[in-house]
XYZ file of C-alpha atoms in Angstrom:
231
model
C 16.501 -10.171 219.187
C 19.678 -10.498 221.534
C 20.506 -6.706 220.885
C 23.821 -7.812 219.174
C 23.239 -7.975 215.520
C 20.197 -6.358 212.874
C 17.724 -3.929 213.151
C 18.362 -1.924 216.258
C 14.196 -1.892 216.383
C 14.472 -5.704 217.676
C 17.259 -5.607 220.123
C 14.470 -7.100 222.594
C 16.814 -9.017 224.652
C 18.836 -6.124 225.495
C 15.754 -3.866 226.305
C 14.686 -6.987 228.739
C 18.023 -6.909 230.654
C 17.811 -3.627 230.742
C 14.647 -3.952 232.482
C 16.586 -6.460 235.081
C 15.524 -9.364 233.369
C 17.891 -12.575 233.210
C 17.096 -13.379 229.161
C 17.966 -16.421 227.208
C 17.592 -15.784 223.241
C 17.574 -19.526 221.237
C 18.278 -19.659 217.749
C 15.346 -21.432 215.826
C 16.108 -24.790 214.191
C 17.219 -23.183 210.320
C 18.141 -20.035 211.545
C 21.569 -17.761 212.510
C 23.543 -20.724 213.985
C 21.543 -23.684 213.291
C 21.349 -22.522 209.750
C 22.433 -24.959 206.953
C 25.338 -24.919 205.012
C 24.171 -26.710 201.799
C 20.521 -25.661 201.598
C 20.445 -21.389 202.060
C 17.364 -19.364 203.526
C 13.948 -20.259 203.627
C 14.762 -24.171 201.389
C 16.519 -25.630 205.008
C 12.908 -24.590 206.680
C 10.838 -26.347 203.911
C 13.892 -29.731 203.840
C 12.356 -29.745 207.915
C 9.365 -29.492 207.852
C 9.333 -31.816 205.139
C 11.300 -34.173 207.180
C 9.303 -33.926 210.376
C 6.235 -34.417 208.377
C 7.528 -37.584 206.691
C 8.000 -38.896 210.434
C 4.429 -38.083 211.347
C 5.705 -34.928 213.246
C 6.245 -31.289 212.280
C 7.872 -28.291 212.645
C 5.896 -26.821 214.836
C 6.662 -30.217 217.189
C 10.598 -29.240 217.118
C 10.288 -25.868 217.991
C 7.747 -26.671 220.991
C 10.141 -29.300 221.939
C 13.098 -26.980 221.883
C 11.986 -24.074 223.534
C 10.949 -26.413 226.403
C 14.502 -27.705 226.159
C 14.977 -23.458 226.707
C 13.045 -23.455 229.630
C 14.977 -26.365 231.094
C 18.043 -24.588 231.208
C 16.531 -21.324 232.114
C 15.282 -23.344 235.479
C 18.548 -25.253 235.950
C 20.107 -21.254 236.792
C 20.553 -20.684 240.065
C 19.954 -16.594 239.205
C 16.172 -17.201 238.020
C 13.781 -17.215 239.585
C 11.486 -20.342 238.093
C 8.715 -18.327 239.615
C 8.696 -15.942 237.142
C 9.401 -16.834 233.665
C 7.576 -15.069 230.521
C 7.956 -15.622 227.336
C 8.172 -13.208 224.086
C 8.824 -13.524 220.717
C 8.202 -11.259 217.520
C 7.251 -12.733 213.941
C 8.136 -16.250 213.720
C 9.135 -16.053 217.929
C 5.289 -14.863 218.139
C 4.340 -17.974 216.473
C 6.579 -19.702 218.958
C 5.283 -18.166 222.060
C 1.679 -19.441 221.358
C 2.440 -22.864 220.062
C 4.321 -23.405 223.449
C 1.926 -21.544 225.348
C -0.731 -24.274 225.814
C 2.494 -27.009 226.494
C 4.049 -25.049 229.337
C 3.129 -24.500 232.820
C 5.968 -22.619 233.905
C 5.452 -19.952 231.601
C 3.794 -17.286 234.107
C 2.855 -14.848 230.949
C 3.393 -14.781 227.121
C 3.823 -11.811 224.890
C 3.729 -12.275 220.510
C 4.603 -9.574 218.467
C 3.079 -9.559 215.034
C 2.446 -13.110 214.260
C -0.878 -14.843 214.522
C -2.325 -15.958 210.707
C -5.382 -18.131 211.038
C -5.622 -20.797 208.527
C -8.697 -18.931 207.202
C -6.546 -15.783 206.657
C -3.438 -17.356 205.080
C -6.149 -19.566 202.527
C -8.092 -16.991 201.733
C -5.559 -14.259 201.110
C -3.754 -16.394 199.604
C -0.455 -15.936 201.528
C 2.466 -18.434 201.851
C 3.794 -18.311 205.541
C 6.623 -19.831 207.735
C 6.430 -23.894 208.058
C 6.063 -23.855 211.813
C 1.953 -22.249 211.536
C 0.783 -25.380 209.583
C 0.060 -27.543 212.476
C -0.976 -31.217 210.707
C -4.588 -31.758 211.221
C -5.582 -28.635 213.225
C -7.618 -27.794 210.179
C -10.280 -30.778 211.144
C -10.776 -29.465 214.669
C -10.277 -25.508 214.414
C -8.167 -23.010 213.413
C -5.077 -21.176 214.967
C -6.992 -18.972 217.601
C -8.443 -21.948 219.072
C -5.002 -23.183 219.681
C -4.193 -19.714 221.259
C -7.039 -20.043 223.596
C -5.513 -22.946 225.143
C -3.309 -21.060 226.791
C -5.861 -19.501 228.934
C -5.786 -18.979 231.787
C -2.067 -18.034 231.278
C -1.955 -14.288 230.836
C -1.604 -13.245 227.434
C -0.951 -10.623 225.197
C -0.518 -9.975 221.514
C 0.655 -7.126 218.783
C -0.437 -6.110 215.741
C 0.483 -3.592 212.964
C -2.842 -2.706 211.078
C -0.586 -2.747 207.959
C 0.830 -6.189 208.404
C 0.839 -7.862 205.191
C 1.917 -11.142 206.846
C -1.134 -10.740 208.884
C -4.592 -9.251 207.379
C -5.773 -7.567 209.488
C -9.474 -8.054 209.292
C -8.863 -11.239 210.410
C -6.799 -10.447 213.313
C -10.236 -8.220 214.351
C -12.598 -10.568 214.094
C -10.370 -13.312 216.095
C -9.126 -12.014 218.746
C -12.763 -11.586 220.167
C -13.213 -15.182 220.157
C -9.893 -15.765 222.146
C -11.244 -13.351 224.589
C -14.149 -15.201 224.859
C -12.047 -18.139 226.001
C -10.626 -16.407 228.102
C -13.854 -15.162 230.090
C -14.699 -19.013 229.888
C -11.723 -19.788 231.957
C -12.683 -16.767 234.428
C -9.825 -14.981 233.343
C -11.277 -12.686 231.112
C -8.372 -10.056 232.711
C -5.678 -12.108 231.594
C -5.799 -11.465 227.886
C -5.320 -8.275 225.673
C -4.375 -7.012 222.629
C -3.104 -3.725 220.909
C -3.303 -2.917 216.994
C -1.200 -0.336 216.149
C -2.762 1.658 213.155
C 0.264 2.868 211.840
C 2.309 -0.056 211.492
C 3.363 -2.796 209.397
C 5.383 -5.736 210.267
C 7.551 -4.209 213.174
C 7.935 -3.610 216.837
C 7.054 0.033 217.413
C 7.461 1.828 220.356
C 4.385 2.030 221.487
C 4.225 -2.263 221.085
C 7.637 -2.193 222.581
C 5.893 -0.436 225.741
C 2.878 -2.863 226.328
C 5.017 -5.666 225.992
C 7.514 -4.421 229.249
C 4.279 -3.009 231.208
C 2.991 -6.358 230.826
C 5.626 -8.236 231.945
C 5.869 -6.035 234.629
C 2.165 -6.602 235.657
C 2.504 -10.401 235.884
C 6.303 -10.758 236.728
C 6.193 -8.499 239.440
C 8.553 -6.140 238.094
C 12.319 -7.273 238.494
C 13.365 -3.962 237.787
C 12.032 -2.662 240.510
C 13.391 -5.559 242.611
C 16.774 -5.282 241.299
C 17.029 -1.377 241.819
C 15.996 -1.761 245.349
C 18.548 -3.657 246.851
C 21.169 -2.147 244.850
């Protein structure tokens, strides 16, 4: 996502600085450097959650905490503006951007990138998914869109690739109503959109790539255009 390493296709960070945005891209807790040594790929995700769980937390906890510990240091800069701070993440950085979402007040707008599995969905597929969607307990009380529509009245907006296999995509349709519908609760019924793209699968397409830096630019008030100005 920093534009340094991988698929070109998710060189997001660079495409934000581009844009005039100051950017700060965290490694997740088992990933790149924060990776294990002893326990390779996805078996250091499962050893944390497991461990989390066994301490009556979770995954999901850690990452919240950490990329509020993010947002710290983003607002300890003397270059941004705390003003103005959006978050975006694709895949498992989607799933980050809404489990922080209803935690974080100085979030001004939040963009996710193919990554929202309800319970319901990953059950009844059946699909196995990341560690960081099972939220202990949520079950009881709702289901992963409700947790999304606590973010409201933050603005909001989420991708989807119709062929997503992480994702079904009937699902996705029928949900993303009901999010709206939290949204209009919260008179903010504005705030919140969505885009499937029909030709996709799990990727960041250009046409995603677009919505995501027009939105920013809607809510941020467009650094870009800030930046080019007083050049």
């Amino acid at each position: 996502s920093a534009g340094f390493i991988g698929d070109p296709m998710h060189h997001t960070g660079l495409n934000f600085v581009r844009e005039g945005y100051v950017v700060l891209c965290p490694d997740a807790l088992g990933f790149e450097d924060r990776r294990s040594r002893d326990l390779p790929g996805g078996d250091y995700e499962r050893y944390l959650f497991c461990k989390y769980l066994s301490e009556g937390k979770s995954l999901a906890w850690k990452n919240i905490l950490d990329c509020r510990r993010a947002l710290d240091y983003l607002c300890s800069r003397s270059e941004v503006d705390t003003g103005r701070i959006g978050c975006y993440g694709h895949s498992l950085g989607s799933t980050f951007s809404w489990l922080v979402g209803p935690w974080e007040p100085r979030l001004r707008c939040i963009a996710g990138n193919c990554c929202m599995p309800s319970y319901k969905a990953i059950f009844g597929a059946p699909l196995n998914h990341s560690f960081s969607n099972y939220i202990p307990s949520l079950g009881l009380f709702g289901d992963v869109p409700d947790w999304v529509s606590l973010i409201a009245p933050t603005p909001l907006h989420l991708n989807f690739g119709a062929a997503d296999g992480l994702n079904p995509i009937d699902a996705v349709r029928a949900e993303l109503p009901l999010i709206a519908d939290s949204y209009a609760a919260r008179d903010a019924a504005d705030k919140f959109s969505w885009f499937i793209d029909e030709g996709a699968g799990h990727a960041l397409t250009d046409a995603m790539l677009t919505r995501v830096l027009d939105f920013f630019c809607l809510h941020l008030g467009g650094p870009e255009k800030k930046i080019r100005e007083s050049v």
